[in-house]
Amino acid sequence: MNPIEIPNATKVRLIQLLQLLKDWPKQKITSLDISKATNWKSSLIRHDFWLIGFSKGVSNGYAVCELQQAIKNALGIQGPDSIHNKKESNGAYVQNTDSETSSTLLKNICIVGLDRLGSALLDERFFENSGFKIKAGFDSNVNRVEILRSVFPLYPATEMAMTIKREKIEYAILTVSDKDAQNMTNRLFSAGIKGIVNMTNVILKVPEYVKVQNLSILNSLNLIV
Amino acid sequence: MNPIEIPNATKVRLIQLLQLLKDWPKQKITSLDISKATNWKSSLIRHDFWLIGFSKGVSNGYAVCELQQAIKNALGIQGPDSIHNKKESNGAYVQNTDSETSSTLLKNICIVGLDRLGSALLDERFFENSGFKIKAGFDSNVNRVEILRSVFPLYPATEMAMTIKREKIEYAILTVSDKDAQNMTNRLFSAGIKGIVNMTNVILKVPEYVKVQNLSILNSLNLIV
DNA sequence: GGGTGTGAATGAATTCACAGCC
DNA sequence: GGCTGTGAATTCATTCACACCC
């Protein structure tokens, strides 16, 4: 269905756009509406839709829910609040044949580093309806693992490799201290993790098949000064 | 000193590079060293240095501390661990003539939203040596403001405008719930905030003079799937 | 040999411009 | 008149290529 690769810049916008659509008050939306809400040029938005092969617009705009579905399809995304719909014949994902939640193919994640920032994410509500499910938390401080309470199990870092495989965890949020970041990263990709949301300040070195998104607060502050 | 505008992509890299330099074990570093650590092409790195007018390299690499200084100069950055050095005649910043910390011109920030994520940031150590200083935390839940303890004062959201002006706060980290995000943002820029690190999932609408960096964890997860 | 500095060449992302539709 | 769809034109970012230096 989607022969041509979607440019990265477009992906970033479409994912954000989903959030806007999620609580758009009307049934229809025009590229100009979107432009007003985002400051992106309206032509850029139309161009993005063109790139993903979506051309269901009429002169009074796009049907919000058609558009949502088209974006999710194009990006292979579940959430937010995934509507169960017909699926086009795209190379289906490895099915989540796992445990309790085999419902709609959720992607399993873990939190690495349970310091203040990490433990703040130990909250299922945070990932509610997102298409992601926390399966584990890790910390090298065994003490911390024992004290904290959460609805999913916490493990010492020594059990990362094992647990990641057993629980079929594919993505990780890294919230350890800068000095531990690369070390933990090494363990993560050795264990088969496919992508990392990096909340540390360091540049992670990973094999080219591992995707990284950098979310350093400090670096971001420096970008807005 | 710096007549030509630094491209954004270059800025992003240079800021990250500072982190690498911070604990680089040797006195010198080559563009190839950097390339290995970051996966950026070495020619790109040299090109970046060229763009900021840094050409102090000899055939065995760049002197780490000269390079650090050049990057900080080029970007107008203080931290990390700012070395007190001669300052070239660039249009100096509005001097922080304020209160206790008139030491080295730190930039004042605040945290808006003291839910789990926000309160995790209520930690001075987090911003130690970063060039930034937390001056206040805000939450619309008055209760939360009273219960939490921190080394700097917490205020109900109603006092945002006043406090931001009084404390000369220029930047904000936004960690409120998605539904409050735009509302709080409006108050922030009305109060004169110049930049926002947006940890919510929504696209913020701001006047063009306000800079925003989006750090949504959910959106980032969707980008690495 | 192994490194830098720098313009030119290529590639990616955005904006323009305009035909066509309701 | 107000909107979409789409290629072409433009702007921005990265990579190449090669002269030069130690």
Coordinates of C-alpha atoms (C1' of nucleotides) in Angstrom, one line a residue:
Chain A
M1 CA 0.0 0.0 0.0
N2 CA 2.8 2.4 0.8
P3 CA 5.6 1.9 -1.6
I4 CA 7.5 5.1 -1.0
E5 CA 9.3 5.8 2.3
I6 CA 7.7 8.6 4.4
P7 CA 10.3 11.3 5.1
N8 CA 11.2 11.7 8.7
A9 CA 10.1 15.3 9.0
T10 CA 6.7 14.3 7.8
K11 CA 6.4 11.5 10.4
V12 CA 7.2 13.9 13.2
R13 CA 4.4 16.2 12.1
L14 CA 1.8 13.5 11.5
I15 CA 2.4 12.1 14.9
Q16 CA 1.8 15.5 16.5
L17 CA -1.1 16.0 14.3
L18 CA -2.8 12.9 15.7
Q19 CA -2.8 14.7 19.0
L20 CA -4.6 17.7 17.6
L21 CA -7.1 15.5 15.8
K22 CA -7.8 13.5 19.0
D23 CA -9.7 16.4 20.5
W24 CA -10.7 18.4 17.5
P25 CA -14.3 19.6 18.2
K26 CA -15.6 19.3 14.6
Q27 CA -16.1 16.5 12.1
K28 CA -14.0 18.2 9.5
I29 CA -10.8 20.0 9.4
T30 CA -9.1 22.0 6.7
S31 CA -5.4 22.4 6.1
L32 CA -5.8 26.0 7.1
D33 CA -7.3 25.0 10.4
I34 CA -4.3 22.8 11.0
S35 CA -2.0 25.6 9.9
K36 CA -3.5 28.0 12.5
A37 CA -3.2 25.5 15.3
T38 CA 0.4 24.5 14.5
N39 CA 2.0 27.3 12.6
W40 CA 2.9 24.9 9.8
K41 CA 2.2 26.2 6.3
S42 CA -1.0 24.9 5.0
S43 CA 0.7 23.8 1.8
L44 CA 3.1 21.7 3.8
I45 CA 0.3 19.9 5.5
R46 CA -1.4 19.1 2.2
H47 CA 2.0 18.0 0.8
D48 CA 2.3 15.7 3.8
F49 CA -1.1 14.1 3.1
W50 CA -0.1 13.8 -0.5
L51 CA 3.1 11.9 0.5
I52 CA 1.1 9.4 2.5
G53 CA -1.3 9.0 -0.4
F54 CA -4.3 10.5 1.4
S55 CA -6.5 12.5 -1.0
K56 CA -9.9 12.3 0.4
G57 CA -10.2 16.0 0.9
V58 CA -13.0 18.0 -0.6
S59 CA -13.2 21.8 -0.7
N60 CA -14.5 22.0 2.8
G61 CA -11.8 20.0 4.4
Y62 CA -10.9 16.5 5.5
A63 CA -13.1 14.2 7.5
V64 CA -11.3 14.0 10.9
C65 CA -11.7 10.3 11.5
E66 CA -10.8 9.3 7.9
L67 CA -7.7 11.4 8.3
Q68 CA -6.8 9.8 11.7
Q69 CA -7.1 6.4 10.3
A70 CA -5.0 7.2 7.2
I71 CA -2.2 8.6 9.4
K72 CA -2.2 5.6 11.7
N73 CA -2.1 3.3 8.7
A74 CA 0.7 5.2 7.1
L75 CA 2.8 5.1 10.2
G76 CA 1.8 1.7 11.6
I77 CA 0.6 3.3 14.8
Q78 CA -1.9 2.0 17.3
G79 CA -2.8 4.8 19.7
P80 CA -4.0 7.2 20.7
D81 CA -7.4 5.7 21.4
S82 CA -7.1 3.3 18.5
I83 CA -10.4 2.7 16.7
H84 CA -10.7 -0.9 15.7
N85 CA -10.9 -0.8 11.9
K86 CA -10.2 -2.7 8.8
K87 CA -6.5 -3.2 8.2
E88 CA -5.0 -3.0 4.8
S89 CA -2.6 -5.6 3.6
N90 CA 0.6 -4.2 4.8
G91 CA 3.4 -6.5 6.1
A92 CA 1.8 -7.3 9.5
Y93 CA 3.8 -6.9 12.7
V94 CA 5.1 -9.8 14.7
Q95 CA 2.0 -10.7 16.7
N96 CA 2.0 -10.2 20.4
T97 CA 1.2 -13.7 21.4
D98 CA 1.9 -12.9 25.0
S99 CA 0.4 -13.3 28.4
E100 CA -2.7 -11.3 29.7
T101 CA -2.7 -8.5 27.1
S102 CA -2.9 -10.1 23.7
S103 CA -5.9 -7.8 23.1
T104 CA -4.9 -5.2 20.4
L105 CA -1.2 -5.5 19.6
L106 CA 0.3 -3.3 22.2
K107 CA 4.0 -2.6 22.2
N108 CA 5.9 -3.5 25.3
I109 CA 8.2 -1.0 26.9
C110 CA 10.4 -0.7 30.0
I111 CA 11.8 2.0 32.1
V112 CA 15.5 1.9 32.8
G113 CA 16.6 4.0 35.8
L114 CA 14.2 4.5 38.7
D115 CA 15.5 7.7 40.1
R116 CA 13.1 10.6 40.4
L117 CA 12.5 11.0 36.7
G118 CA 12.2 7.3 36.0
S119 CA 9.9 6.5 38.9
A120 CA 7.6 9.4 37.8
L121 CA 6.9 7.3 34.8
L122 CA 5.9 4.3 36.8
D123 CA 2.3 5.1 36.1
E124 CA 0.1 3.1 33.9
R125 CA -2.2 6.1 33.3
F126 CA 0.7 7.8 31.6
F127 CA 0.6 5.2 28.8
E128 CA -3.1 4.6 28.8
N129 CA -4.5 4.3 25.3
S130 CA -1.2 5.1 23.9
G131 CA -0.5 1.7 22.2
F132 CA 2.3 1.1 24.6
K133 CA 2.4 -1.0 27.8
I134 CA 5.0 -0.8 30.5
K135 CA 6.1 -4.3 31.4
A136 CA 9.0 -3.7 33.7
G137 CA 11.2 -1.2 35.5
F138 CA 14.9 -1.6 36.1
D139 CA 17.5 0.0 38.3
S140 CA 21.0 -1.0 39.4
N141 CA 20.2 0.1 42.9
V142 CA 18.6 -3.1 44.3
N143 CA 17.3 -1.1 47.3
R144 CA 15.3 1.2 45.1
V145 CA 13.8 -1.8 43.3
E146 CA 12.5 -3.2 46.5
I147 CA 11.1 0.0 48.0
L148 CA 9.2 1.4 45.1
R149 CA 5.7 0.0 44.4
S150 CA 4.1 -0.3 41.0
V151 CA 1.6 -2.3 39.2
F152 CA 4.2 -4.0 37.1
P153 CA 7.3 -5.7 38.4
L154 CA 10.6 -3.9 39.1
Y155 CA 13.9 -5.7 38.7
P156 CA 17.6 -5.1 39.4
A157 CA 19.6 -4.2 36.3
T158 CA 21.3 -7.6 36.4
E159 CA 18.1 -9.2 35.2
M160 CA 17.5 -6.9 32.3
A161 CA 18.6 -9.2 29.5
M162 CA 16.5 -12.1 30.8
T163 CA 13.4 -10.1 31.5
I164 CA 13.4 -8.1 28.3
K165 CA 13.4 -11.4 26.3
R166 CA 10.9 -13.1 28.5
E167 CA 8.4 -10.2 28.5
K168 CA 9.0 -9.4 24.8
I169 CA 9.9 -5.8 25.5
E170 CA 10.9 -4.0 22.4
Y171 CA 11.4 -0.4 23.5
A172 CA 13.0 1.3 26.5
I173 CA 12.8 4.7 28.2
L174 CA 16.3 5.5 29.5
T175 CA 16.3 7.7 32.6
V176 CA 19.5 6.8 34.3
S177 CA 22.3 9.2 35.2
D178 CA 24.6 10.4 32.4
K179 CA 27.5 8.3 33.6
D180 CA 25.5 5.0 33.4
A181 CA 23.7 5.8 30.2
Q182 CA 26.0 4.1 27.7
N183 CA 26.5 1.1 29.9
M184 CA 22.8 0.5 30.2
T185 CA 22.3 1.2 26.5
N186 CA 24.8 -1.6 25.7
R187 CA 22.8 -4.0 27.8
L188 CA 19.6 -2.9 26.2
F189 CA 20.5 -3.5 22.6
S190 CA 22.3 -6.7 23.5
A191 CA 19.0 -7.9 24.9
G192 CA 17.3 -7.1 21.6
I193 CA 15.7 -3.7 22.3
K194 CA 14.8 -1.9 19.0
G195 CA 14.4 1.6 20.1
I196 CA 15.3 3.9 23.0
V197 CA 13.8 7.1 24.3
N198 CA 16.9 8.7 25.7
M199 CA 16.2 11.2 28.5
T200 CA 19.8 11.5 29.5
N201 CA 22.1 14.2 28.3
V202 CA 24.6 12.0 26.5
I203 CA 24.8 10.9 22.9
L204 CA 24.2 7.2 22.9
K205 CA 26.2 4.9 20.7
V206 CA 24.0 2.2 19.2
P207 CA 24.1 -0.2 16.3
E208 CA 22.4 1.2 13.3
Y209 CA 19.3 -0.9 13.6
V210 CA 18.5 0.6 17.0
K211 CA 16.5 3.8 16.9
V212 CA 17.1 6.6 19.4
Q213 CA 15.0 9.7 20.2
N214 CA 16.8 12.2 22.4
L215 CA 14.7 13.9 25.0
S216 CA 17.3 15.7 27.1
I217 CA 15.6 18.5 29.0
L218 CA 18.9 20.3 29.5
N219 CA 19.8 20.1 25.8
S220 CA 16.3 21.4 25.0
L221 CA 16.7 24.3 27.3
N222 CA 19.9 25.2 25.6
L223 CA 18.1 25.2 22.3
I224 CA 15.5 27.7 23.3
V225 CA 17.8 30.3 24.8
Chain B
M1 CA 31.8 38.2 15.9
N2 CA 29.2 35.9 14.4
P3 CA 27.7 37.6 11.4
I4 CA 26.0 34.5 9.9
E5 CA 23.1 32.7 11.5
I6 CA 23.9 29.2 12.7
P7 CA 21.6 26.7 11.1
N8 CA 19.3 24.8 13.5
A9 CA 20.6 21.4 12.7
T10 CA 24.1 22.5 13.5
K11 CA 22.9 24.0 16.8
V12 CA 21.4 20.7 17.9
R13 CA 24.6 18.8 17.1
L14 CA 26.8 21.3 18.8
I15 CA 24.8 21.2 22.0
Q16 CA 25.0 17.5 22.1
L17 CA 28.6 17.7 21.3
L18 CA 29.3 19.7 24.4
Q19 CA 28.1 16.8 26.5
L20 CA 30.6 14.5 24.8
L21 CA 33.4 17.0 25.3
K22 CA 32.5 17.4 28.9
D23 CA 33.9 14.0 29.8
W24 CA 36.3 13.4 27.0
P25 CA 39.3 11.7 28.5
K26 CA 42.0 13.3 26.3
Q27 CA 43.2 16.8 25.6
K28 CA 42.5 16.6 21.9
I29 CA 39.7 15.3 19.8
T30 CA 39.5 14.7 16.1
S31 CA 36.5 14.9 13.8
L32 CA 36.9 11.2 13.4
D33 CA 36.8 10.6 17.1
I34 CA 33.5 12.5 17.2
S35 CA 32.2 10.7 14.3
K36 CA 32.8 7.3 16.0
A37 CA 31.0 8.5 19.1
T38 CA 28.0 10.0 17.4
N39 CA 27.6 8.4 14.0
W40 CA 27.7 11.8 12.4
K41 CA 29.9 12.0 9.3
S42 CA 33.3 13.5 10.1
S43 CA 32.9 15.9 7.2
L44 CA 29.7 17.1 8.8
I45 CA 31.4 17.9 12.0
R46 CA 34.2 19.8 10.3
H47 CA 31.6 21.7 8.3
D48 CA 29.8 22.6 11.5
F49 CA 33.0 24.0 13.0
W50 CA 33.5 25.9 9.8
L51 CA 30.0 27.4 10.1
I52 CA 30.8 28.7 13.6
G53 CA 34.1 30.1 12.4
F54 CA 36.2 27.7 14.4
S55 CA 39.3 26.7 12.6
K56 CA 41.9 26.0 15.2
G57 CA 42.4 22.4 14.2
V58 CA 45.7 21.0 13.4
S59 CA 46.3 17.6 11.8
N60 CA 46.1 15.8 15.1
G61 CA 42.7 17.3 16.1
Y62 CA 41.1 20.0 18.1
A63 CA 42.1 21.1 21.6
V64 CA 39.0 20.1 23.6
C65 CA 38.8 23.1 25.8
E66 CA 39.3 25.6 23.0
L67 CA 36.5 23.8 21.1
Q68 CA 34.2 23.9 24.1
Q69 CA 34.7 27.5 24.5
A70 CA 34.1 28.2 20.8
I71 CA 30.9 26.3 20.8
K72 CA 29.6 28.0 23.9
N73 CA 30.5 31.4 22.5
A74 CA 28.8 30.6 19.2
L75 CA 25.6 29.5 20.9
G76 CA 25.6 32.0 23.7
I77 CA 25.5 29.2 26.3
Q78 CA 26.7 29.1 29.8
G79 CA 26.8 25.5 31.0
P80 CA 27.8 22.7 31.4
D81 CA 30.5 23.5 33.9
S82 CA 31.1 26.9 32.5
I83 CA 34.7 27.9 32.5
H84 CA 35.1 31.6 33.4
N85 CA 36.8 33.0 30.4
K86 CA 37.3 36.1 28.3
K87 CA 34.2 37.2 26.6
E88 CA 34.3 38.5 23.0
S89 CA 32.4 41.6 22.2
N90 CA 29.1 40.1 21.3
G91 CA 25.9 42.0 22.1
A92 CA 25.8 41.1 25.8
Y93 CA 22.7 39.7 27.4
V94 CA 20.4 41.6 29.7
Q95 CA 22.4 41.3 32.9
N96 CA 20.8 39.3 35.7
T97 CA 21.0 42.1 38.3
D98 CA 18.9 40.0 40.6
S99 CA 18.8 38.7 44.2
E100 CA 21.2 36.2 45.6
T101 CA 22.6 34.6 42.5
S102 CA 24.0 37.4 40.4
S103 CA 27.2 35.3 40.1
T104 CA 27.5 34.0 36.6
L105 CA 24.5 35.0 34.5
L106 CA 22.3 32.0 35.1
K107 CA 19.0 31.7 33.3
N108 CA 16.0 31.4 35.5
I109 CA 13.4 28.7 34.8
C110 CA 10.2 27.4 36.3
I111 CA 8.3 24.1 36.3
V112 CA 4.7 24.3 35.5
G113 CA 2.7 21.3 36.6
L114 CA 3.7 19.5 39.7
D115 CA 2.2 16.1 39.0
R116 CA 4.5 13.1 39.1
L117 CA 6.7 14.2 36.2
G118 CA 6.9 17.8 37.2
S119 CA 7.7 17.1 40.8
A120 CA 10.4 14.7 39.7
L121 CA 12.2 17.8 38.3
L122 CA 12.0 19.7 41.6
D123 CA 15.6 18.9 42.2
E124 CA 18.3 21.4 42.1
R125 CA 20.9 18.7 41.4
F126 CA 19.2 18.1 38.1
F127 CA 20.1 21.6 36.9
E128 CA 23.4 21.8 38.7
N129 CA 26.1 23.3 36.5
S130 CA 23.7 23.6 33.6
G131 CA 23.5 27.4 33.4
F132 CA 19.9 27.2 34.5
K133 CA 18.4 27.8 37.9
I134 CA 14.9 26.8 39.0
K135 CA 13.2 29.7 40.6
A136 CA 9.7 28.4 41.1
G137 CA 7.2 25.6 40.6
F138 CA 3.5 26.1 39.8
D139 CA 0.4 24.0 39.9
S140 CA -3.3 24.8 39.8
N141 CA -3.9 22.3 42.5
V142 CA -3.3 24.4 45.6
N143 CA -3.1 21.3 47.7
R144 CA -0.2 20.0 45.8
V145 CA 1.7 23.2 46.2
E146 CA 1.3 23.1 49.9
I147 CA 2.3 19.4 50.4
L148 CA 5.4 19.2 48.2
R149 CA 8.7 20.4 49.7
S150 CA 11.5 21.9 47.7
V151 CA 14.4 24.3 48.1
F152 CA 12.6 26.9 46.0
P153 CA 9.1 28.2 46.5
L154 CA 6.0 26.6 44.9
Y155 CA 3.0 28.7 44.0
P156 CA -0.6 28.2 42.9
A157 CA -1.0 28.8 39.2
T158 CA -2.9 32.0 39.9
E159 CA 0.4 33.6 40.9
M160 CA 2.3 32.7 37.8
A161 CA 2.2 36.1 36.1
M162 CA 3.3 38.0 39.1
T163 CA 6.0 35.5 40.2
I164 CA 7.5 35.1 36.7
K165 CA 8.0 38.8 36.5
R166 CA 9.3 39.3 40.0
E167 CA 11.8 36.4 39.7
K168 CA 12.8 37.3 36.2
I169 CA 12.0 33.8 35.0
E170 CA 12.5 33.5 31.2
Y171 CA 12.0 29.8 30.5
A172 CA 9.5 27.2 31.5
I173 CA 9.2 23.4 31.6
L174 CA 5.7 22.5 31.0
T175 CA 4.6 19.2 32.6
V176 CA 0.8 19.7 33.1
S177 CA -1.8 17.4 31.7
D178 CA -2.6 17.7 28.0
K179 CA -5.9 19.3 28.6
D180 CA -4.4 22.2 30.6
A181 CA -1.4 22.6 28.3
Q182 CA -2.6 25.4 26.1
N183 CA -4.2 27.3 28.9
M184 CA -1.0 27.3 30.9
T185 CA 1.0 28.2 27.9
N186 CA -1.1 31.3 27.3
R187 CA -0.4 32.4 30.8
L188 CA 3.3 31.8 30.3
F189 CA 3.8 33.9 27.3
S190 CA 1.5 36.6 28.6
A191 CA 3.8 36.8 31.6
G192 CA 6.8 37.2 29.2
I193 CA 8.2 33.7 29.1
K194 CA 10.6 33.4 26.1
G195 CA 10.8 29.7 25.7
I196 CA 9.0 26.5 26.7
V197 CA 10.2 22.9 27.0
N198 CA 6.9 21.2 26.3
M199 CA 6.6 17.8 27.9
T200 CA 2.9 17.4 27.1
N201 CA 1.7 15.7 24.0
V202 CA -0.1 18.6 22.5
I203 CA 1.1 21.1 19.9
L204 CA 1.3 24.4 21.6
K205 CA 0.2 27.6 19.9
V206 CA 2.5 30.4 20.8
P207 CA 3.4 33.8 19.4
E208 CA 6.3 33.6 17.0
Y209 CA 8.8 35.1 19.4
V210 CA 8.3 32.3 21.9
K211 CA 10.5 29.2 21.2
V212 CA 9.2 25.7 22.0
Q213 CA 10.9 22.4 22.2
N214 CA 8.7 19.4 22.2
L215 CA 9.7 16.6 24.4
S216 CA 6.6 14.4 24.4
I217 CA 7.6 10.9 25.5
L218 CA 4.6 9.4 23.8
N219 CA 5.3 11.1 20.5
S220 CA 8.9 10.0 20.7
L221 CA 7.9 6.4 21.3
N222 CA 5.8 6.5 18.2
L223 CA 8.7 7.8 16.2
I224 CA 10.9 4.8 17.1
V225 CA 8.4 2.1 16.4
Chain C
dG1 C1' 49.4 8.5 6.7
dG2 C1' 46.1 10.9 9.1
dG3 C1' 44.2 14.8 9.9
dT4 C1' 41.8 19.8 8.7
dG5 C1' 39.2 23.7 5.8
dT6 C1' 36.2 24.7 2.4
dG7 C1' 33.6 25.2 -1.8
dA8 C1' 30.8 22.6 -4.9
dA9 C1' 27.5 18.8 -5.6
dT10 C1' 23.9 16.2 -4.0
dG11 C1' 19.9 15.2 -1.3
dA12 C1' 16.0 16.4 1.8
dA13 C1' 12.4 19.5 3.3
dT14 C1' 9.6 23.3 2.5
dT15 C1' 7.2 26.7 -0.1
dC16 C1' 5.2 28.4 -4.3
dA17 C1' 2.0 28.5 -7.9
dC18 C1' -1.7 27.2 -10.1
dA19 C1' -5.2 24.0 -12.2
dG20 C1' -9.3 21.9 -10.7
dC21 C1' -13.4 21.1 -7.6
dC22 C1' -17.5 22.2 -4.8
Chain D
dG1 C1' -14.5 32.3 -2.6
dG2 C1' -12.4 28.9 -0.3
dC3 C1' -10.5 24.8 -0.5
dT4 C1' -7.6 20.6 -2.3
dG5 C1' -3.8 18.0 -5.1
dT6 C1' 0.4 18.2 -7.1
dG7 C1' 4.6 19.3 -9.7
dA8 C1' 8.2 22.7 -9.9
dA9 C1' 11.1 26.1 -7.6
dT10 C1' 13.4 27.2 -3.6
dT11 C1' 15.7 26.8 0.6
dC12 C1' 18.1 24.1 3.9
dA13 C1' 21.2 20.2 5.3
dT14 C1' 24.6 16.8 4.3
dT15 C1' 28.1 14.7 1.8
dC16 C1' 31.9 14.7 -1.5
dA17 C1' 36.3 15.9 -3.1
dC18 C1' 40.4 17.7 -2.9
dA19 C1' 44.1 21.2 -1.6
dC20 C1' 46.8 21.8 2.2
dC21 C1' 49.2 20.9 6.7
dC22 C1' 52.0 18.4 10.2

